Amino acid sequence: MKELRLLTSLLLLTIALPLSAQKPRFEPTPENSLLDGKTIVKTNVLGILFGSYSLVGERLLTPGLSASLDLNARFASSEAEAVTPSNGYRTRMVFWDAGSSFSYFALTPEARWYLNGGMGHGFYLTPYYRFQRSRYTSMSGAFLLQDNAGNPVQGEIAYTEYASSHSVGLGIGAQWLLGRNKNIVLDWYIAGIGRGITHNTLDGKFHFSDGKAHVTSVNDDALRQSITEGSGTNTKDARVSFDREKQTFHISGLRTRALSIRGGLSVGFRL
């Protein structure tokens, strides 16, 4: 019974907060503002808790309409742990990371439609486009193959994966202008979801566990298959090239789904 009351309270709070932002129109003026009062700068404070940093600029255009640009980044840890690849992380890679080895830079322009016709406040809908450049370091994998004589040969790979993602989506949220001069901004981005395409490339090194080069004892096809299986890229679209002397490889031609999920609580100022 207590759980039901708590769930009901949270549901009512979720509904009431956006509705409380639907106040009569507020027309920003240059008075008590650094600029003309129609520019908002803010940052997602919840994102910082998950290791991402953002800077958002929003420009109020007309009553009920604004345009914004979100610059967002995450930095890999200096002590990144090795991560074993899986198809799961790659197909969800836009917003689900692979631990401390994951970093990215994202650029997200969007248009906001405030349903109450407010200038920068109220419940809003926002279509957006997102470009994200991601990097996974400290990725590793193992492989087992047979040489030309049928003997088992073990090996390992270590690589960095890069991904460029393009997605479009739709978000909802509510924004408040607070304080005596309405210069303090609180933005609750309730939820946003988008779909798109990601292009992946890998650069890495391989070596055999016995320390031998196996230049003639292991054929190219077997080595190529082992690299793609070890990196989880064994698809028909993967294009693999490698250098036996330097023991390096490069994989390109990968296309995966991009799923972008947005949300957060931002604070800032109206300038």
PDB file of C-alpha atoms in Angstrom:
ATOM      1  CA  MET A   1       0.000   0.000   0.000  1.00  0.00           C
ATOM      2  CA  LYS A   2       2.862   2.364   0.830  1.00  0.00           C
ATOM      3  CA  GLU A   3       4.481   1.590  -2.509  1.00  0.00           C
ATOM      4  CA  LEU A   4       1.217   2.446  -4.314  1.00  0.00           C
ATOM      5  CA  ARG A   5       0.934   5.801  -2.512  1.00  0.00           C
ATOM      6  CA  LEU A   6       4.554   6.605  -3.301  1.00  0.00           C
ATOM      7  CA  LEU A   7       4.077   5.724  -6.973  1.00  0.00           C
ATOM      8  CA  THR A   8       0.919   7.850  -7.124  1.00  0.00           C
ATOM      9  CA  SER A   9       2.725  10.810  -5.523  1.00  0.00           C
ATOM     10  CA  LEU A  10       5.600  10.590  -7.991  1.00  0.00           C
ATOM     11  CA  LEU A  11       3.156  10.409 -10.902  1.00  0.00           C
ATOM     12  CA  LEU A  12       1.267  13.487  -9.684  1.00  0.00           C
ATOM     13  CA  LEU A  13       4.557  15.342  -9.210  1.00  0.00           C
ATOM     14  CA  THR A  14       5.646  14.454 -12.744  1.00  0.00           C
ATOM     15  CA  ILE A  15       2.383  15.879 -14.105  1.00  0.00           C
ATOM     16  CA  ALA A  16       2.228  18.898 -11.805  1.00  0.00           C
ATOM     17  CA  LEU A  17       5.731  20.245 -12.382  1.00  0.00           C
ATOM     18  CA  PRO A  18       5.377  20.820 -16.147  1.00  0.00           C
ATOM     19  CA  LEU A  19       1.909  22.274 -15.631  1.00  0.00           C
ATOM     20  CA  SER A  20       3.312  24.735 -13.108  1.00  0.00           C
ATOM     21  CA  ALA A  21       5.513  26.125 -15.860  1.00  0.00           C
ATOM     22  CA  GLN A  22       2.464  27.067 -17.950  1.00  0.00           C
ATOM     23  CA  LYS A  23       2.197  30.593 -16.590  1.00  0.00           C
ATOM     24  CA  PRO A  24       1.037  33.607 -18.589  1.00  0.00           C
ATOM     25  CA  ARG A  25       3.477  34.941 -21.138  1.00  0.00           C
ATOM     26  CA  PHE A  26       6.634  36.620 -19.975  1.00  0.00           C
ATOM     27  CA  GLU A  27       8.233  39.066 -22.386  1.00  0.00           C
ATOM     28  CA  PRO A  28      11.989  39.371 -21.747  1.00  0.00           C
ATOM     29  CA  THR A  29      13.488  42.869 -21.945  1.00  0.00           C
ATOM     30  CA  PRO A  30      17.084  44.143 -21.885  1.00  0.00           C
ATOM     31  CA  GLU A  31      16.410  45.526 -18.411  1.00  0.00           C
ATOM     32  CA  ASN A  32      18.342  43.589 -15.741  1.00  0.00           C
ATOM     33  CA  SER A  33      20.016  41.531 -18.487  1.00  0.00           C
ATOM     34  CA  LEU A  34      23.575  41.457 -19.777  1.00  0.00           C
ATOM     35  CA  LEU A  35      22.439  41.343 -23.413  1.00  0.00           C
ATOM     36  CA  ASP A  36      18.912  41.705 -24.751  1.00  0.00           C
ATOM     37  CA  GLY A  37      17.336  39.145 -22.419  1.00  0.00           C
ATOM     38  CA  LYS A  38      16.632  36.642 -25.205  1.00  0.00           C
ATOM     39  CA  THR A  39      19.705  34.418 -24.845  1.00  0.00           C
ATOM     40  CA  ILE A  40      19.908  31.557 -22.325  1.00  0.00           C
ATOM     41  CA  VAL A  41      23.071  29.685 -21.318  1.00  0.00           C
ATOM     42  CA  LYS A  42      22.813  26.539 -19.182  1.00  0.00           C
ATOM     43  CA  THR A  43      24.425  23.207 -18.320  1.00  0.00           C
ATOM     44  CA  ASN A  44      23.047  19.759 -17.488  1.00  0.00           C
ATOM     45  CA  VAL A  45      23.890  19.196 -13.830  1.00  0.00           C
ATOM     46  CA  LEU A  46      22.611  15.595 -13.852  1.00  0.00           C
ATOM     47  CA  GLY A  47      24.926  14.751 -16.749  1.00  0.00           C
ATOM     48  CA  ILE A  48      27.945  15.648 -14.631  1.00  0.00           C
ATOM     49  CA  LEU A  49      27.024  12.848 -12.217  1.00  0.00           C
ATOM     50  CA  PHE A  50      27.408  10.366 -15.113  1.00  0.00           C
ATOM     51  CA  GLY A  51      30.668  11.844 -16.393  1.00  0.00           C
ATOM     52  CA  SER A  52      29.344  14.019 -19.241  1.00  0.00           C
ATOM     53  CA  TYR A  53      29.601  17.791 -19.571  1.00  0.00           C
ATOM     54  CA  SER A  54      27.374  20.087 -21.569  1.00  0.00           C
ATOM     55  CA  LEU A  55      26.998  23.706 -22.570  1.00  0.00           C
ATOM     56  CA  VAL A  56      23.664  24.745 -24.051  1.00  0.00           C
ATOM     57  CA  GLY A  57      22.843  28.027 -25.722  1.00  0.00           C
ATOM     58  CA  GLU A  58      19.184  28.850 -26.379  1.00  0.00           C
ATOM     59  CA  ARG A  59      17.937  31.851 -28.357  1.00  0.00           C
ATOM     60  CA  LEU A  60      14.360  33.028 -27.909  1.00  0.00           C
ATOM     61  CA  LEU A  61      12.989  33.861 -31.360  1.00  0.00           C
ATOM     62  CA  THR A  62       9.285  34.593 -31.099  1.00  0.00           C
ATOM     63  CA  PRO A  63       6.592  33.852 -28.493  1.00  0.00           C
ATOM     64  CA  GLY A  64       6.459  30.070 -28.213  1.00  0.00           C
ATOM     65  CA  LEU A  65       9.531  29.365 -30.354  1.00  0.00           C
ATOM     66  CA  SER A  66      13.273  29.154 -29.717  1.00  0.00           C
ATOM     67  CA  ALA A  67      16.393  27.539 -31.170  1.00  0.00           C
ATOM     68  CA  SER A  68      19.178  25.948 -29.143  1.00  0.00           C
ATOM     69  CA  LEU A  69      22.524  24.245 -29.585  1.00  0.00           C
ATOM     70  CA  ASP A  70      23.844  21.638 -27.148  1.00  0.00           C
ATOM     71  CA  LEU A  71      27.592  20.889 -26.990  1.00  0.00           C
ATOM     72  CA  ASN A  72      28.149  17.718 -25.011  1.00  0.00           C
ATOM     73  CA  ALA A  73      31.287  15.706 -24.207  1.00  0.00           C
ATOM     74  CA  ARG A  74      32.532  12.827 -22.115  1.00  0.00           C
ATOM     75  CA  PHE A  75      36.203  12.085 -21.428  1.00  0.00           C
ATOM     76  CA  ALA A  76      37.766   8.660 -21.005  1.00  0.00           C
ATOM     77  CA  SER A  77      39.396   7.857 -17.686  1.00  0.00           C
ATOM     78  CA  SER A  78      43.189   7.905 -17.521  1.00  0.00           C
ATOM     79  CA  GLU A  79      42.915   4.428 -15.982  1.00  0.00           C
ATOM     80  CA  ALA A  80      40.548   2.913 -18.524  1.00  0.00           C
ATOM     81  CA  GLU A  81      39.854  -0.772 -18.032  1.00  0.00           C
ATOM     82  CA  ALA A  82      40.024  -3.220 -20.919  1.00  0.00           C
ATOM     83  CA  VAL A  83      36.611  -4.027 -22.351  1.00  0.00           C
ATOM     84  CA  THR A  84      35.604  -7.191 -24.187  1.00  0.00           C
ATOM     85  CA  PRO A  85      33.533  -6.393 -27.295  1.00  0.00           C
ATOM     86  CA  SER A  86      29.960  -7.511 -27.783  1.00  0.00           C
ATOM     87  CA  ASN A  87      27.303  -6.810 -30.365  1.00  0.00           C
ATOM     88  CA  GLY A  88      25.159  -5.307 -27.600  1.00  0.00           C
ATOM     89  CA  TYR A  89      27.350  -2.287 -26.875  1.00  0.00           C
ATOM     90  CA  ARG A  90      27.811  -1.564 -30.575  1.00  0.00           C
ATOM     91  CA  THR A  91      24.135  -1.540 -31.522  1.00  0.00           C
ATOM     92  CA  ARG A  92      23.298   0.732 -28.573  1.00  0.00           C
ATOM     93  CA  MET A  93      26.484   2.737 -28.622  1.00  0.00           C
ATOM     94  CA  VAL A  94      25.132   6.252 -28.944  1.00  0.00           C
ATOM     95  CA  PHE A  95      24.246   6.584 -25.284  1.00  0.00           C
ATOM     96  CA  TRP A  96      25.173   3.352 -23.517  1.00  0.00           C
ATOM     97  CA  ASP A  97      28.906   3.442 -22.843  1.00  0.00           C
ATOM     98  CA  ALA A  98      31.498   0.717 -22.474  1.00  0.00           C
ATOM     99  CA  GLY A  99      32.839   1.882 -19.119  1.00  0.00           C
ATOM    100  CA  SER A 100      35.806   4.122 -18.418  1.00  0.00           C
ATOM    101  CA  SER A 101      37.249   3.592 -21.908  1.00  0.00           C
ATOM    102  CA  PHE A 102      34.380   5.470 -23.576  1.00  0.00           C
ATOM    103  CA  SER A 103      34.553   9.122 -24.681  1.00  0.00           C
ATOM    104  CA  TYR A 104      32.554  11.247 -27.104  1.00  0.00           C
ATOM    105  CA  PHE A 105      31.743  14.677 -28.443  1.00  0.00           C
ATOM    106  CA  ALA A 106      28.181  15.498 -29.520  1.00  0.00           C
ATOM    107  CA  LEU A 107      26.552  18.424 -31.277  1.00  0.00           C
ATOM    108  CA  THR A 108      22.751  18.736 -31.007  1.00  0.00           C
ATOM    109  CA  PRO A 109      20.788  21.584 -32.596  1.00  0.00           C
ATOM    110  CA  GLU A 110      17.080  21.678 -31.833  1.00  0.00           C
ATOM    111  CA  ALA A 111      13.962  23.815 -32.146  1.00  0.00           C
ATOM    112  CA  ARG A 112      11.664  24.293 -29.157  1.00  0.00           C
ATOM    113  CA  TRP A 113       7.942  24.881 -29.305  1.00  0.00           C
ATOM    114  CA  TYR A 114       6.557  26.197 -26.011  1.00  0.00           C
ATOM    115  CA  LEU A 115       2.935  25.121 -25.882  1.00  0.00           C
ATOM    116  CA  ASN A 116       1.816  28.116 -23.814  1.00  0.00           C
ATOM    117  CA  GLY A 117       3.370  30.606 -26.230  1.00  0.00           C
ATOM    118  CA  GLY A 118       5.893  31.607 -23.569  1.00  0.00           C
ATOM    119  CA  MET A 119       9.254  33.210 -24.238  1.00  0.00           C
ATOM    120  CA  GLY A 120      11.574  30.538 -22.873  1.00  0.00           C
ATOM    121  CA  HIS A 121       9.237  29.068 -20.269  1.00  0.00           C
ATOM    122  CA  GLY A 122       6.539  26.437 -20.169  1.00  0.00           C
ATOM    123  CA  PHE A 123       5.989  22.901 -21.342  1.00  0.00           C
ATOM    124  CA  TYR A 124       7.763  22.281 -24.672  1.00  0.00           C
ATOM    125  CA  LEU A 125       8.169  19.845 -27.547  1.00  0.00           C
ATOM    126  CA  THR A 126      11.486  19.782 -29.380  1.00  0.00           C
ATOM    127  CA  PRO A 127      12.557  17.985 -32.573  1.00  0.00           C
ATOM    128  CA  TYR A 128      16.329  17.592 -32.731  1.00  0.00           C
ATOM    129  CA  TYR A 129      19.253  16.350 -34.798  1.00  0.00           C
ATOM    130  CA  ARG A 130      22.307  14.855 -33.070  1.00  0.00           C
ATOM    131  CA  PHE A 131      25.794  14.222 -34.378  1.00  0.00           C
ATOM    132  CA  GLN A 132      28.107  12.251 -32.122  1.00  0.00           C
ATOM    133  CA  ARG A 133      31.726  11.214 -32.555  1.00  0.00           C
ATOM    134  CA  SER A 134      32.604   8.423 -30.114  1.00  0.00           C
ATOM    135  CA  ARG A 135      35.774   6.569 -29.235  1.00  0.00           C
ATOM    136  CA  TYR A 136      36.271   3.311 -27.357  1.00  0.00           C
ATOM    137  CA  THR A 137      39.822   2.681 -26.157  1.00  0.00           C
ATOM    138  CA  SER A 138      41.330  -0.312 -24.353  1.00  0.00           C
ATOM    139  CA  MET A 139      39.167  -2.743 -26.310  1.00  0.00           C
ATOM    140  CA  SER A 140      40.483  -6.308 -26.459  1.00  0.00           C
ATOM    141  CA  GLY A 141      39.588  -9.774 -27.635  1.00  0.00           C
ATOM    142  CA  ALA A 142      41.018 -13.267 -28.085  1.00  0.00           C
ATOM    143  CA  PHE A 143      40.947 -15.720 -30.961  1.00  0.00           C
ATOM    144  CA  LEU A 144      41.732 -19.375 -31.678  1.00  0.00           C
ATOM    145  CA  LEU A 145      42.460 -20.714 -35.144  1.00  0.00           C
ATOM    146  CA  GLN A 146      44.201 -23.584 -36.890  1.00  0.00           C
ATOM    147  CA  ASP A 147      47.406 -23.184 -38.855  1.00  0.00           C
ATOM    148  CA  ASN A 148      47.990 -24.797 -42.252  1.00  0.00           C
ATOM    149  CA  ALA A 149      49.025 -28.042 -40.546  1.00  0.00           C
ATOM    150  CA  GLY A 150      45.854 -28.183 -38.435  1.00  0.00           C
ATOM    151  CA  ASN A 151      47.521 -27.175 -35.164  1.00  0.00           C
ATOM    152  CA  PRO A 152      45.658 -24.789 -32.833  1.00  0.00           C
ATOM    153  CA  VAL A 153      47.079 -21.271 -32.562  1.00  0.00           C
ATOM    154  CA  GLN A 154      45.892 -18.745 -29.995  1.00  0.00           C
ATOM    155  CA  GLY A 155      46.119 -14.973 -30.258  1.00  0.00           C
ATOM    156  CA  GLU A 156      44.871 -11.675 -28.922  1.00  0.00           C
ATOM    157  CA  ILE A 157      43.867  -8.313 -30.360  1.00  0.00           C
ATOM    158  CA  ALA A 158      43.779  -4.817 -28.841  1.00  0.00           C
ATOM    159  CA  TYR A 159      42.136  -1.916 -30.622  1.00  0.00           C
ATOM    160  CA  THR A 160      40.412   1.442 -30.555  1.00  0.00           C
ATOM    161  CA  GLU A 161      36.976   1.825 -32.115  1.00  0.00           C
ATOM    162  CA  TYR A 162      35.615   5.060 -33.584  1.00  0.00           C
ATOM    163  CA  ALA A 163      31.979   5.770 -34.367  1.00  0.00           C
ATOM    164  CA  SER A 164      30.238   8.656 -36.108  1.00  0.00           C
ATOM    165  CA  SER A 165      26.498   8.787 -35.450  1.00  0.00           C
ATOM    166  CA  HIS A 166      23.674  10.762 -37.030  1.00  0.00           C
ATOM    167  CA  SER A 167      20.215  10.628 -35.469  1.00  0.00           C
ATOM    168  CA  VAL A 168      16.979  12.605 -35.350  1.00  0.00           C
ATOM    169  CA  GLY A 169      14.422  12.522 -32.590  1.00  0.00           C
ATOM    170  CA  LEU A 170      11.771  14.244 -30.503  1.00  0.00           C
ATOM    171  CA  GLY A 171      11.918  15.397 -26.899  1.00  0.00           C
ATOM    172  CA  ILE A 172       9.576  16.838 -24.273  1.00  0.00           C
ATOM    173  CA  GLY A 173      10.285  18.920 -21.212  1.00  0.00           C
ATOM    174  CA  ALA A 174       9.459  21.984 -19.146  1.00  0.00           C
ATOM    175  CA  GLN A 175      11.421  25.145 -18.424  1.00  0.00           C
ATOM    176  CA  TRP A 176      11.025  27.768 -15.718  1.00  0.00           C
ATOM    177  CA  LEU A 177      12.321  31.353 -15.441  1.00  0.00           C
ATOM    178  CA  LEU A 178      12.908  32.036 -11.755  1.00  0.00           C
ATOM    179  CA  GLY A 179      13.940  34.874  -9.496  1.00  0.00           C
ATOM    180  CA  ARG A 180      12.771  38.463  -9.184  1.00  0.00           C
ATOM    181  CA  ASN A 181      13.996  39.338 -12.679  1.00  0.00           C
ATOM    182  CA  LYS A 182      13.268  35.904 -14.205  1.00  0.00           C
ATOM    183  CA  ASN A 183      16.959  35.533 -15.069  1.00  0.00           C
ATOM    184  CA  ILE A 184      17.527  32.141 -13.432  1.00  0.00           C
ATOM    185  CA  VAL A 185      16.642  29.191 -15.689  1.00  0.00           C
ATOM    186  CA  LEU A 186      15.637  25.673 -14.667  1.00  0.00           C
ATOM    187  CA  ASP A 187      15.168  23.237 -17.552  1.00  0.00           C
ATOM    188  CA  TRP A 188      13.806  19.722 -17.003  1.00  0.00           C
ATOM    189  CA  TYR A 189      14.330  17.721 -20.176  1.00  0.00           C
ATOM    190  CA  ILE A 190      11.888  14.951 -19.325  1.00  0.00           C
ATOM    191  CA  ALA A 191      12.650  12.552 -22.182  1.00  0.00           C
ATOM    192  CA  GLY A 192      13.894  12.462 -25.745  1.00  0.00           C
ATOM    193  CA  ILE A 193      14.435   9.563 -28.122  1.00  0.00           C
ATOM    194  CA  GLY A 194      15.893   9.404 -31.613  1.00  0.00           C
ATOM    195  CA  ARG A 195      17.017   6.894 -34.227  1.00  0.00           C
ATOM    196  CA  GLY A 196      19.681   6.992 -36.884  1.00  0.00           C
ATOM    197  CA  ILE A 197      22.820   5.412 -38.321  1.00  0.00           C
ATOM    198  CA  THR A 198      26.326   4.881 -36.921  1.00  0.00           C
ATOM    199  CA  HIS A 199      29.463   4.302 -38.996  1.00  0.00           C
ATOM    200  CA  ASN A 200      32.200   2.364 -37.149  1.00  0.00           C
ATOM    201  CA  THR A 201      35.922   1.909 -37.819  1.00  0.00           C
ATOM    202  CA  LEU A 202      38.568   0.003 -35.821  1.00  0.00           C
ATOM    203  CA  ASP A 203      42.346   0.377 -35.596  1.00  0.00           C
ATOM    204  CA  GLY A 204      44.330  -2.149 -33.623  1.00  0.00           C
ATOM    205  CA  LYS A 205      47.141  -4.647 -33.177  1.00  0.00           C
ATOM    206  CA  PHE A 206      47.253  -8.456 -32.996  1.00  0.00           C
ATOM    207  CA  HIS A 207      49.767 -10.989 -31.770  1.00  0.00           C
ATOM    208  CA  PHE A 208      50.007 -14.748 -31.376  1.00  0.00           C
ATOM    209  CA  SER A 209      50.323 -16.167 -27.862  1.00  0.00           C
ATOM    210  CA  ASP A 210      53.397 -18.269 -28.704  1.00  0.00           C
ATOM    211  CA  GLY A 211      55.312 -15.164 -29.802  1.00  0.00           C
ATOM    212  CA  LYS A 212      55.797 -16.375 -33.370  1.00  0.00           C
ATOM    213  CA  ALA A 213      54.889 -14.349 -36.470  1.00  0.00           C
ATOM    214  CA  HIS A 214      53.214 -17.277 -38.308  1.00  0.00           C
ATOM    215  CA  VAL A 215      53.757 -15.475 -41.612  1.00  0.00           C
ATOM    216  CA  THR A 216      53.592 -18.656 -43.693  1.00  0.00           C
ATOM    217  CA  SER A 217      51.910 -21.114 -41.301  1.00  0.00           C
ATOM    218  CA  VAL A 218      48.638 -19.142 -40.993  1.00  0.00           C
ATOM    219  CA  ASN A 219      46.897 -18.012 -44.167  1.00  0.00           C
ATOM    220  CA  ASP A 220      45.350 -14.576 -44.663  1.00  0.00           C
ATOM    221  CA  ASP A 221      41.736 -15.759 -44.692  1.00  0.00           C
ATOM    222  CA  ALA A 222      42.071 -17.536 -41.340  1.00  0.00           C
ATOM    223  CA  LEU A 223      43.732 -14.500 -39.757  1.00  0.00           C
ATOM    224  CA  ARG A 224      41.140 -12.121 -41.183  1.00  0.00           C
ATOM    225  CA  GLN A 225      38.311 -14.281 -39.841  1.00  0.00           C
ATOM    226  CA  SER A 226      39.944 -14.443 -36.415  1.00  0.00           C
ATOM    227  CA  ILE A 227      40.330 -10.650 -36.219  1.00  0.00           C
ATOM    228  CA  THR A 228      36.689 -10.027 -37.116  1.00  0.00           C
ATOM    229  CA  GLU A 229      35.452 -12.653 -34.655  1.00  0.00           C
ATOM    230  CA  GLY A 230      37.705 -11.347 -31.875  1.00  0.00           C
ATOM    231  CA  SER A 231      36.429  -7.802 -32.376  1.00  0.00           C
ATOM    232  CA  GLY A 232      32.791  -8.807 -32.831  1.00  0.00           C
ATOM    233  CA  THR A 233      32.704  -7.433 -36.398  1.00  0.00           C
ATOM    234  CA  ASN A 234      32.245 -10.663 -38.341  1.00  0.00           C
ATOM    235  CA  THR A 235      29.622  -9.305 -40.736  1.00  0.00           C
ATOM    236  CA  LYS A 236      29.537  -9.319 -44.515  1.00  0.00           C
ATOM    237  CA  ASP A 237      30.032  -5.537 -44.602  1.00  0.00           C
ATOM    238  CA  ALA A 238      33.304  -5.532 -42.623  1.00  0.00           C
ATOM    239  CA  ARG A 239      36.375  -4.638 -44.703  1.00  0.00           C
ATOM    240  CA  VAL A 240      39.573  -5.855 -43.034  1.00  0.00           C
ATOM    241  CA  SER A 241      43.148  -4.957 -43.916  1.00  0.00           C
ATOM    242  CA  PHE A 242      46.241  -5.923 -41.911  1.00  0.00           C
ATOM    243  CA  ASP A 243      50.029  -5.705 -41.915  1.00  0.00           C
ATOM    244  CA  ARG A 244      51.728  -8.937 -40.831  1.00  0.00           C
ATOM    245  CA  GLU A 245      55.118  -7.317 -40.210  1.00  0.00           C
ATOM    246  CA  LYS A 246      53.754  -4.537 -37.968  1.00  0.00           C
ATOM    247  CA  GLN A 247      50.959  -6.799 -36.697  1.00  0.00           C
ATOM    248  CA  THR A 248      48.363  -4.058 -37.122  1.00  0.00           C
ATOM    249  CA  PHE A 249      44.869  -4.129 -38.630  1.00  0.00           C
ATOM    250  CA  HIS A 250      42.114  -1.771 -39.751  1.00  0.00           C
ATOM    251  CA  ILE A 251      38.388  -2.537 -40.089  1.00  0.00           C
ATOM    252  CA  SER A 252      35.922  -0.287 -41.880  1.00  0.00           C
ATOM    253  CA  GLY A 253      32.556  -0.507 -43.629  1.00  0.00           C
ATOM    254  CA  LEU A 254      30.549  -1.138 -40.463  1.00  0.00           C
ATOM    255  CA  ARG A 255      27.079   0.373 -40.112  1.00  0.00           C
ATOM    256  CA  THR A 256      25.011  -0.058 -36.977  1.00  0.00           C
ATOM    257  CA  ARG A 257      21.838   1.412 -35.529  1.00  0.00           C
ATOM    258  CA  ALA A 258      22.007   4.653 -33.583  1.00  0.00           C
ATOM    259  CA  LEU A 259      19.654   5.020 -30.638  1.00  0.00           C
ATOM    260  CA  SER A 260      19.856   8.346 -28.805  1.00  0.00           C
ATOM    261  CA  ILE A 261      18.107   8.854 -25.486  1.00  0.00           C
ATOM    262  CA  ARG A 262      18.156  12.300 -23.907  1.00  0.00           C
ATOM    263  CA  GLY A 263      17.156  13.698 -20.562  1.00  0.00           C
ATOM    264  CA  GLY A 264      18.413  15.748 -17.675  1.00  0.00           C
ATOM    265  CA  LEU A 265      18.057  18.748 -15.415  1.00  0.00           C
ATOM    266  CA  SER A 266      19.852  21.927 -16.477  1.00  0.00           C
ATOM    267  CA  VAL A 267      20.405  25.220 -14.706  1.00  0.00           C
ATOM    268  CA  GLY A 268      21.537  28.492 -16.224  1.00  0.00           C
ATOM    269  CA  PHE A 269      20.927  32.186 -16.761  1.00  0.00           C
ATOM    270  CA  ARG A 270      19.021  34.405 -19.156  1.00  0.00           C
ATOM    271  CA  LEU A 271      21.416  37.021 -20.556  1.00  0.00           C
TER     272      LEU A 271
END
